[in-house]
Amino acid sequence: LIQQYVGQFPYLDVQAAVQPITRTILRVTLTIRAQFEWSDRVHGTVEPFWVWVEDNENERIYHTEYFLLHKRQKDEAHTLAFTVPIFEPLESQYIVRAVSDRWLNAETIVTLSLGELTLPDKYPPHTTLLKLCPLPKAALQNAEFERLYRFTHFNAIQTQVFHALYHTDANVLLGAPTGSGKTNCAELAILRLFRTRPKAKVVYVAPMKALVRERMKDWSVRLAKQLGKNVVELTGDVSDMGQVERADVIVTTPEKWDGVSRGWQSRKYVQAVGLVVIDEIHLLGEDRGPVLEVIVSRMRYISAQTSSHVRFLGMSTAIANAKDVADWLGAEEGGVFNFHPSVRPVPMQVHIQGYEGKHYCPRMATMNKPTFAALQDYSHDQPAIVFVSSRRQTRLTALDLIQLAAQTETPRRFIKLSEDEIDPVLAAVKDPNLRHTLAFGIGLHHAGLNESDRALVENLFEQCKILVLVSTSTLAWGVNLPAHLVVIKGTEFYDAPSKRYVDFPITDVLQMMGRAGRPQYDTVGVAVVMVHAPKKSFYKRFLYEPFPVESALADCLHNHINAEIVTGTIRSRANAIDYLTWTYLFRRLLCNPSYYHLLDTSKEGMTDFLAALVERTLQDLEDCECIEMEEDSIKATTLGRIAGYYYLDYTTVHMFAQRAEEIEDEEIAIEILGDAKEFSELPVRHNEDGMNADLAKTLRYGAGAGAMDSAHTKTRLLIQAHIGRNTLPIADYYTDLRSVLEQTGRVTQALVDICADLGFLKASLSVMKLAQSMAQCVWAADSSLSTLPLVSPEAIKSLAKSGVRSLRDLMLKGGARPGEAAAVLRKAGLGARQATAAEGVLDQLPLLRVEGTVQWAGKAG
């Protein structure tokens, strides 16, 4: 009994790793595992812990965090990552404590050794903004180009970079704050290419689809209509390869260009690229950074192999280690412009406010009144954006602001529309919450709104017809809507995989702040950053200190190495190491060795580190049967080629190959498809596990054995709901369904190829049927009549009673004369207009008559 109680005592195993980001900032990554037996009677459903970092003398706490260990996640490894300050001379160690909030003496202590750390070099100073006379647009010396711009003169930053971008072919790195006019700088390089190499293509790589859409909206008018250039979007939503081949400007996302450029030897349009513009290049260190790193490294490699000059322009916010990024881009001294964060066309005042409160939702509620006060104090009769972390918070914040405004003398202070103007606007709005808030001059903006509502809100705000926009952080990256005041209401968001609230990356916070200040109207912009009180000093310190850009490639090298093996770029271990020398990771290894856990910085140590990294990666790929290694020769297997061709994770194709034999029907096919790693990032928001459980009850196959808060379970539910045309619980699910359907085409096709290659006929046919079901939104076993528009299940039952069980039956029964099929449908309960519309679709279907004769050829021998 005593042993049982001892086993239930809540003990955590904590592993710690440290990485210096700058000489004053240290990133700490903790991996936490529960080492005790869970008892519902003793522990309930959750065990809370406090995690903090203190100095060696127990005098100062540098970071605190409230960590909740849920019963259903007890066996998982949990990762906490955060930053703490360090000071020179370095202390010998910091102490990490994980202390139970309920149990006495339930405490884990870990020491962080700092003595062996190698701090990164001090960074060079920023580019000085010269006091130059603003250049008139006449400096373009081309009337067509001049007509692209409404302004008369370029701003100070554009003037300083004009010569390098417009009169040379040098590679350029431009670091400048948000709102500095970097897009116009990119256009200078594009216009030079149009002038000097009219047959070469421009590739503009934006890290988010929202940015791609923004560029397309702008350039499809200015570059396409005014200059007659062919501007094409290449994303998961839009990818017409015929148009891409004819394009002058390709606007794309990193993943899509990575997939396209992998086959560069056989794709002439990739070899025809003359300029690559990478927007937001400082995101190299974020989740999608490795893809950015790979496409730039590949394009530089292609340029070297084909002897066709490719120019690179990297654009970012101000960064600390601009020289390293510039070296990797091939930008020499005259092409490096890294302006200080304070160099903005409109100066910015920043107010950082701290708020107490252990729990997220109550803390957000306490910020509403100060948000309203900020709108009154800093943005009287001027537009303001309030950034929040979730779609739910947009609604709650807007409703509270309306309530607070109602208590003042001017409750409709945020609306500049007359009664006559506002009625047709509200009538056009589809979202009921947005319709309510717009009546008070407050707009909502998030991905759950449909396109027409979102465009309406953007136009009203841009024209200052409404003065407040409550938005999720995606607006900061996508639509270019500056405001006089920006309020960042909380710097945390709910991270579904870890089931807790985590901090926004500093880059996101800076991007949101950058929306403050309108160049045409304001002499100063205002940003109010509302944070959890313990983090106030952190933000005060780090918002003004540019972060260096580090590489994240080492942790996700497998898929990129596999792709290069498939294309034949890598045929041996030596080729793989040579490939790494083209990457940004290679540039940063010696600059900040402790960040990458490189202990020996000698030439031999560096070679050994790269060789070990390559060996681990190749071994993992071989274990997943994606490659074959014979002595020093490396070849791609069928699985490796499928992963490279369909842009899938190497673990996904291996899982498909392991489980393909299990597939006997569409139910198992959906289960295996949903387990693909490509769906692991699908968001499962707060309280959606209950919605998933309710949705599962309405679906053909339910959720199976999957947990309701799993991204993979939600994927399976969305696929079934899509095929069965079920109603989804909330608008967010339709957005999630779109992101799932973007992936299912290539993932399903890969599963078909793997089943066929392994010789499993039944499995191949089951997955093919599932693919057809997803394309048609009809289950394979359902009547083919359900593919007709406007034909309800009740009408199908009625038609079956009259002997019409399939499309062929209806076409034959309808006869050859127009209107006969419509008459049959009307008898089944369709209205006259519906029946005519359905008959119109029926007329377009191919109906073949096949006649044959059998001729006796004599007796068989």
PDB file of N, CA, C and O in Angstrom, residues 659-703:
ATOM      1  N   ARG A 659       0.533   0.246 -43.337  1.00  0.00           N
ATOM      2  CA  ARG A 659      -0.878  -0.032 -43.037  1.00  0.00           C
ATOM      3  C   ARG A 659      -1.741  -0.278 -44.280  1.00  0.00           C
ATOM      4  O   ARG A 659      -2.943  -0.504 -44.166  1.00  0.00           O
ATOM      5  N   ALA A 660      -1.145  -0.203 -45.461  1.00  0.00           N
ATOM      6  CA  ALA A 660      -1.929  -0.323 -46.706  1.00  0.00           C
ATOM      7  C   ALA A 660      -2.711  -1.632 -46.771  1.00  0.00           C
ATOM      8  O   ALA A 660      -3.845  -1.676 -47.255  1.00  0.00           O
ATOM      9  N   GLU A 661      -2.121  -2.706 -46.244  1.00  0.00           N
ATOM     10  CA  GLU A 661      -2.760  -4.019 -46.326  1.00  0.00           C
ATOM     11  C   GLU A 661      -4.064  -4.073 -45.513  1.00  0.00           C
ATOM     12  O   GLU A 661      -4.941  -4.892 -45.778  1.00  0.00           O
ATOM     13  N   GLU A 662      -4.189  -3.168 -44.507  1.00  0.00           N
ATOM     14  CA  GLU A 662      -5.391  -3.157 -43.656  1.00  0.00           C
ATOM     15  C   GLU A 662      -6.621  -2.645 -44.400  1.00  0.00           C
ATOM     16  O   GLU A 662      -7.752  -2.890 -43.997  1.00  0.00           O
ATOM     17  N   ILE A 663      -6.411  -1.887 -45.490  1.00  0.00           N
ATOM     18  CA  ILE A 663      -7.526  -1.183 -46.131  1.00  0.00           C
ATOM     19  C   ILE A 663      -8.426  -2.166 -46.873  1.00  0.00           C
ATOM     20  O   ILE A 663      -8.025  -2.776 -47.858  1.00  0.00           O
ATOM     21  N   GLU A 664      -9.652  -2.322 -46.368  1.00  0.00           N
ATOM     22  CA  GLU A 664     -10.624  -3.196 -47.014  1.00  0.00           C
ATOM     23  C   GLU A 664     -11.845  -2.430 -47.495  1.00  0.00           C
ATOM     24  O   GLU A 664     -12.608  -2.912 -48.318  1.00  0.00           O
ATOM     25  N   ASP A 665     -12.042  -1.214 -46.946  1.00  0.00           N
ATOM     26  CA  ASP A 665     -13.185  -0.392 -47.354  1.00  0.00           C
ATOM     27  C   ASP A 665     -12.852   1.073 -47.092  1.00  0.00           C
ATOM     28  O   ASP A 665     -11.771   1.397 -46.587  1.00  0.00           O
ATOM     29  N   GLU A 666     -13.797   1.941 -47.425  1.00  0.00           N
ATOM     30  CA  GLU A 666     -13.543   3.380 -47.305  1.00  0.00           C
ATOM     31  C   GLU A 666     -13.403   3.825 -45.843  1.00  0.00           C
ATOM     32  O   GLU A 666     -12.721   4.813 -45.558  1.00  0.00           O
ATOM     33  N   GLU A 667     -14.016   3.102 -44.903  1.00  0.00           N
ATOM     34  CA  GLU A 667     -13.906   3.479 -43.487  1.00  0.00           C
ATOM     35  C   GLU A 667     -12.454   3.401 -43.014  1.00  0.00           C
ATOM     36  O   GLU A 667     -11.932   4.332 -42.396  1.00  0.00           O
ATOM     37  N   ILE A 668     -11.788   2.284 -43.332  1.00  0.00           N
ATOM     38  CA  ILE A 668     -10.385   2.126 -42.928  1.00  0.00           C
ATOM     39  C   ILE A 668      -9.507   3.100 -43.720  1.00  0.00           C
ATOM     40  O   ILE A 668      -8.532   3.650 -43.192  1.00  0.00           O
ATOM     41  N   ALA A 669      -9.863   3.338 -44.993  1.00  0.00           N
ATOM     42  CA  ALA A 669      -9.098   4.298 -45.809  1.00  0.00           C
ATOM     43  C   ALA A 669      -9.136   5.696 -45.176  1.00  0.00           C
ATOM     44  O   ALA A 669      -8.123   6.391 -45.117  1.00  0.00           O
ATOM     45  N   ILE A 670     -10.326   6.100 -44.682  1.00  0.00           N
ATOM     46  CA  ILE A 670     -10.457   7.420 -44.025  1.00  0.00           C
ATOM     47  C   ILE A 670      -9.619   7.459 -42.751  1.00  0.00           C
ATOM     48  O   ILE A 670      -8.950   8.452 -42.457  1.00  0.00           O
ATOM     49  N   GLU A 671      -9.647   6.356 -42.002  1.00  0.00           N
ATOM     50  CA  GLU A 671      -8.880   6.302 -40.745  1.00  0.00           C
ATOM     51  C   GLU A 671      -7.390   6.484 -41.008  1.00  0.00           C
ATOM     52  O   GLU A 671      -6.711   7.274 -40.344  1.00  0.00           O
ATOM     53  N   ILE A 672      -6.862   5.765 -42.001  1.00  0.00           N
ATOM     54  CA  ILE A 672      -5.423   5.841 -42.305  1.00  0.00           C
ATOM     55  C   ILE A 672      -5.076   7.200 -42.915  1.00  0.00           C
ATOM     56  O   ILE A 672      -4.052   7.804 -42.577  1.00  0.00           O
ATOM     57  N   LEU A 673      -5.933   7.686 -43.791  1.00  0.00           N
ATOM     58  CA  LEU A 673      -5.702   8.999 -44.413  1.00  0.00           C
ATOM     59  C   LEU A 673      -5.621  10.095 -43.343  1.00  0.00           C
ATOM     60  O   LEU A 673      -4.744  10.962 -43.382  1.00  0.00           O
ATOM     61  N   GLY A 674      -6.533  10.025 -42.376  1.00  0.00           N
ATOM     62  CA  GLY A 674      -6.569  11.051 -41.323  1.00  0.00           C
ATOM     63  C   GLY A 674      -5.358  11.038 -40.422  1.00  0.00           C
ATOM     64  O   GLY A 674      -5.057  12.039 -39.758  1.00  0.00           O
ATOM     65  N   ASP A 675      -4.636   9.897 -40.374  1.00  0.00           N
ATOM     66  CA  ASP A 675      -3.455   9.798 -39.516  1.00  0.00           C
ATOM     67  C   ASP A 675      -2.194  10.391 -40.153  1.00  0.00           C
ATOM     68  O   ASP A 675      -1.130  10.382 -39.530  1.00  0.00           O
ATOM     69  N   ALA A 676      -2.289  10.899 -41.370  1.00  0.00           N
ATOM     70  CA  ALA A 676      -1.119  11.478 -42.049  1.00  0.00           C
ATOM     71  C   ALA A 676      -0.591  12.673 -41.255  1.00  0.00           C
ATOM     72  O   ALA A 676      -1.365  13.452 -40.676  1.00  0.00           O
ATOM     73  N   LYS A 677       0.714  12.820 -41.235  1.00  0.00           N
ATOM     74  CA  LYS A 677       1.323  13.921 -40.472  1.00  0.00           C
ATOM     75  C   LYS A 677       0.905  15.287 -41.021  1.00  0.00           C
ATOM     76  O   LYS A 677       0.920  16.289 -40.305  1.00  0.00           O
ATOM     77  N   GLU A 678       0.532  15.332 -42.304  1.00  0.00           N
ATOM     78  CA  GLU A 678       0.127  16.594 -42.939  1.00  0.00           C
ATOM     79  C   GLU A 678      -1.065  17.233 -42.233  1.00  0.00           C
ATOM     80  O   GLU A 678      -1.287  18.439 -42.355  1.00  0.00           O
ATOM     81  N   PHE A 679      -1.833  16.449 -41.483  1.00  0.00           N
ATOM     82  CA  PHE A 679      -3.023  16.983 -40.801  1.00  0.00           C
ATOM     83  C   PHE A 679      -2.776  17.245 -39.318  1.00  0.00           C
ATOM     84  O   PHE A 679      -3.701  17.615 -38.601  1.00  0.00           O
ATOM     85  N   SER A 680      -1.544  17.049 -38.863  1.00  0.00           N
ATOM     86  CA  SER A 680      -1.280  17.166 -37.415  1.00  0.00           C
ATOM     87  C   SER A 680      -1.385  18.601 -36.914  1.00  0.00           C
ATOM     88  O   SER A 680      -1.537  18.838 -35.713  1.00  0.00           O
ATOM     89  N   GLU A 681      -1.279  19.591 -37.822  1.00  0.00           N
ATOM     90  CA  GLU A 681      -1.347  20.992 -37.406  1.00  0.00           C
ATOM     91  C   GLU A 681      -2.760  21.568 -37.484  1.00  0.00           C
ATOM     92  O   GLU A 681      -2.954  22.749 -37.232  1.00  0.00           O
ATOM     93  N   LEU A 682      -3.750  20.750 -37.847  1.00  0.00           N
ATOM     94  CA  LEU A 682      -5.120  21.252 -37.916  1.00  0.00           C
ATOM     95  C   LEU A 682      -5.537  21.740 -36.525  1.00  0.00           C
ATOM     96  O   LEU A 682      -5.411  21.001 -35.551  1.00  0.00           O
ATOM     97  N   PRO A 683      -6.029  22.970 -36.404  1.00  0.00           N
ATOM     98  CA  PRO A 683      -6.325  23.481 -35.060  1.00  0.00           C
ATOM     99  C   PRO A 683      -7.530  22.797 -34.416  1.00  0.00           C
ATOM    100  O   PRO A 683      -8.555  22.603 -35.062  1.00  0.00           O
ATOM    101  N   VAL A 684      -7.362  22.397 -33.163  1.00  0.00           N
ATOM    102  CA  VAL A 684      -8.491  21.938 -32.334  1.00  0.00           C
ATOM    103  C   VAL A 684      -8.594  22.956 -31.204  1.00  0.00           C
ATOM    104  O   VAL A 684      -7.777  22.959 -30.290  1.00  0.00           O
ATOM    105  N   ARG A 685      -9.574  23.829 -31.309  1.00  0.00           N
ATOM    106  CA  ARG A 685      -9.646  24.971 -30.396  1.00  0.00           C
ATOM    107  C   ARG A 685     -10.271  24.570 -29.062  1.00  0.00           C
ATOM    108  O   ARG A 685     -10.749  23.461 -28.892  1.00  0.00           O
ATOM    109  N   HIS A 686     -10.279  25.545 -28.159  1.00  0.00           N
ATOM    110  CA  HIS A 686     -10.853  25.351 -26.833  1.00  0.00           C
ATOM    111  C   HIS A 686     -12.292  24.843 -26.946  1.00  0.00           C
ATOM    112  O   HIS A 686     -13.088  25.420 -27.699  1.00  0.00           O
ATOM    113  N   ASN A 687     -12.617  23.780 -26.254  1.00  0.00           N
ATOM    114  CA  ASN A 687     -13.982  23.238 -26.168  1.00  0.00           C
ATOM    115  C   ASN A 687     -14.481  22.598 -27.469  1.00  0.00           C
ATOM    116  O   ASN A 687     -15.656  22.256 -27.571  1.00  0.00           O
ATOM    117  N   GLU A 688     -13.603  22.445 -28.469  1.00  0.00           N
ATOM    118  CA  GLU A 688     -14.049  21.803 -29.710  1.00  0.00           C
ATOM    119  C   GLU A 688     -14.156  20.289 -29.573  1.00  0.00           C
ATOM    120  O   GLU A 688     -14.762  19.640 -30.428  1.00  0.00           O
ATOM    121  N   ASP A 689     -13.574  19.718 -28.497  1.00  0.00           N
ATOM    122  CA  ASP A 689     -13.694  18.265 -28.329  1.00  0.00           C
ATOM    123  C   ASP A 689     -15.161  17.869 -28.157  1.00  0.00           C
ATOM    124  O   ASP A 689     -15.596  16.839 -28.686  1.00  0.00           O
ATOM    125  N   GLY A 690     -15.946  18.712 -27.462  1.00  0.00           N
ATOM    126  CA  GLY A 690     -17.382  18.442 -27.312  1.00  0.00           C
ATOM    127  C   GLY A 690     -18.117  18.535 -28.641  1.00  0.00           C
ATOM    128  O   GLY A 690     -18.979  17.697 -28.945  1.00  0.00           O
ATOM    129  N   MET A 691     -17.765  19.551 -29.444  1.00  0.00           N
ATOM    130  CA  MET A 691     -18.384  19.702 -30.777  1.00  0.00           C
ATOM    131  C   MET A 691     -18.036  18.518 -31.663  1.00  0.00           C
ATOM    132  O   MET A 691     -18.878  18.024 -32.424  1.00  0.00           O
ATOM    133  N   ASN A 692     -16.780  18.043 -31.568  1.00  0.00           N
ATOM    134  CA  ASN A 692     -16.365  16.883 -32.365  1.00  0.00           C
ATOM    135  C   ASN A 692     -17.173  15.643 -31.980  1.00  0.00           C
ATOM    136  O   ASN A 692     -17.579  14.856 -32.844  1.00  0.00           O
ATOM    137  N   ALA A 693     -17.419  15.480 -30.669  1.00  0.00           N
ATOM    138  CA  ALA A 693     -18.194  14.319 -30.202  1.00  0.00           C
ATOM    139  C   ALA A 693     -19.627  14.377 -30.742  1.00  0.00           C
ATOM    140  O   ALA A 693     -20.178  13.363 -31.190  1.00  0.00           O
ATOM    141  N   ASP A 694     -20.224  15.579 -30.716  1.00  0.00           N
ATOM    142  CA  ASP A 694     -21.588  15.736 -31.237  1.00  0.00           C
ATOM    143  C   ASP A 694     -21.638  15.508 -32.745  1.00  0.00           C
ATOM    144  O   ASP A 694     -22.563  14.864 -33.260  1.00  0.00           O
ATOM    145  N   LEU A 695     -20.627  16.032 -33.455  1.00  0.00           N
ATOM    146  CA  LEU A 695     -20.574  15.864 -34.910  1.00  0.00           C
ATOM    147  C   LEU A 695     -20.420  14.394 -35.276  1.00  0.00           C
ATOM    148  O   LEU A 695     -21.054  13.904 -36.222  1.00  0.00           O
ATOM    149  N   ALA A 696     -19.581  13.683 -34.512  1.00  0.00           N
ATOM    150  CA  ALA A 696     -19.305  12.266 -34.806  1.00  0.00           C
ATOM    151  C   ALA A 696     -20.596  11.434 -34.795  1.00  0.00           C
ATOM    152  O   ALA A 696     -20.733  10.484 -35.577  1.00  0.00           O
ATOM    153  N   LYS A 697     -21.552  11.798 -33.925  1.00  0.00           N
ATOM    154  CA  LYS A 697     -22.810  11.037 -33.824  1.00  0.00           C
ATOM    155  C   LYS A 697     -23.650  11.151 -35.098  1.00  0.00           C
ATOM    156  O   LYS A 697     -24.488  10.297 -35.367  1.00  0.00           O
ATOM    157  N   THR A 698     -23.430  12.204 -35.877  1.00  0.00           N
ATOM    158  CA  THR A 698     -24.245  12.421 -37.083  1.00  0.00           C
ATOM    159  C   THR A 698     -23.600  11.840 -38.335  1.00  0.00           C
ATOM    160  O   THR A 698     -24.193  11.893 -39.412  1.00  0.00           O
ATOM    161  N   LEU A 699     -22.381  11.309 -38.213  1.00  0.00           N
ATOM    162  CA  LEU A 699     -21.625  10.878 -39.392  1.00  0.00           C
ATOM    163  C   LEU A 699     -21.696   9.370 -39.589  1.00  0.00           C
ATOM    164  O   LEU A 699     -21.968   8.608 -38.655  1.00  0.00           O
ATOM    165  N   ARG A 700     -21.395   8.952 -40.805  1.00  0.00           N
ATOM    166  CA  ARG A 700     -21.543   7.544 -41.174  1.00  0.00           C
ATOM    167  C   ARG A 700     -20.660   6.630 -40.337  1.00  0.00           C
ATOM    168  O   ARG A 700     -21.111   5.589 -39.861  1.00  0.00           O
ATOM    169  N   TYR A 701     -19.394   6.996 -40.150  1.00  0.00           N
ATOM    170  CA  TYR A 701     -18.464   6.105 -39.451  1.00  0.00           C
ATOM    171  C   TYR A 701     -18.049   6.637 -38.084  1.00  0.00           C
ATOM    172  O   TYR A 701     -17.232   6.007 -37.398  1.00  0.00           O
ATOM    173  N   GLY A 702     -18.527   7.804 -37.686  1.00  0.00           N
ATOM    174  CA  GLY A 702     -18.180   8.355 -36.381  1.00  0.00           C
ATOM    175  C   GLY A 702     -16.706   8.694 -36.269  1.00  0.00           C
ATOM    176  O   GLY A 702     -16.031   8.954 -37.264  1.00  0.00           O
ATOM    177  N   ALA A 703     -16.186   8.642 -35.020  1.00  0.00           N
ATOM    178  CA  ALA A 703     -14.795   9.042 -34.783  1.00  0.00           C
ATOM    179  C   ALA A 703     -13.878   7.861 -34.543  1.00  0.00           C
ATOM    180  O   ALA A 703     -12.671   8.034 -34.395  1.00  0.00           O
TER     181      ALA A 703
END
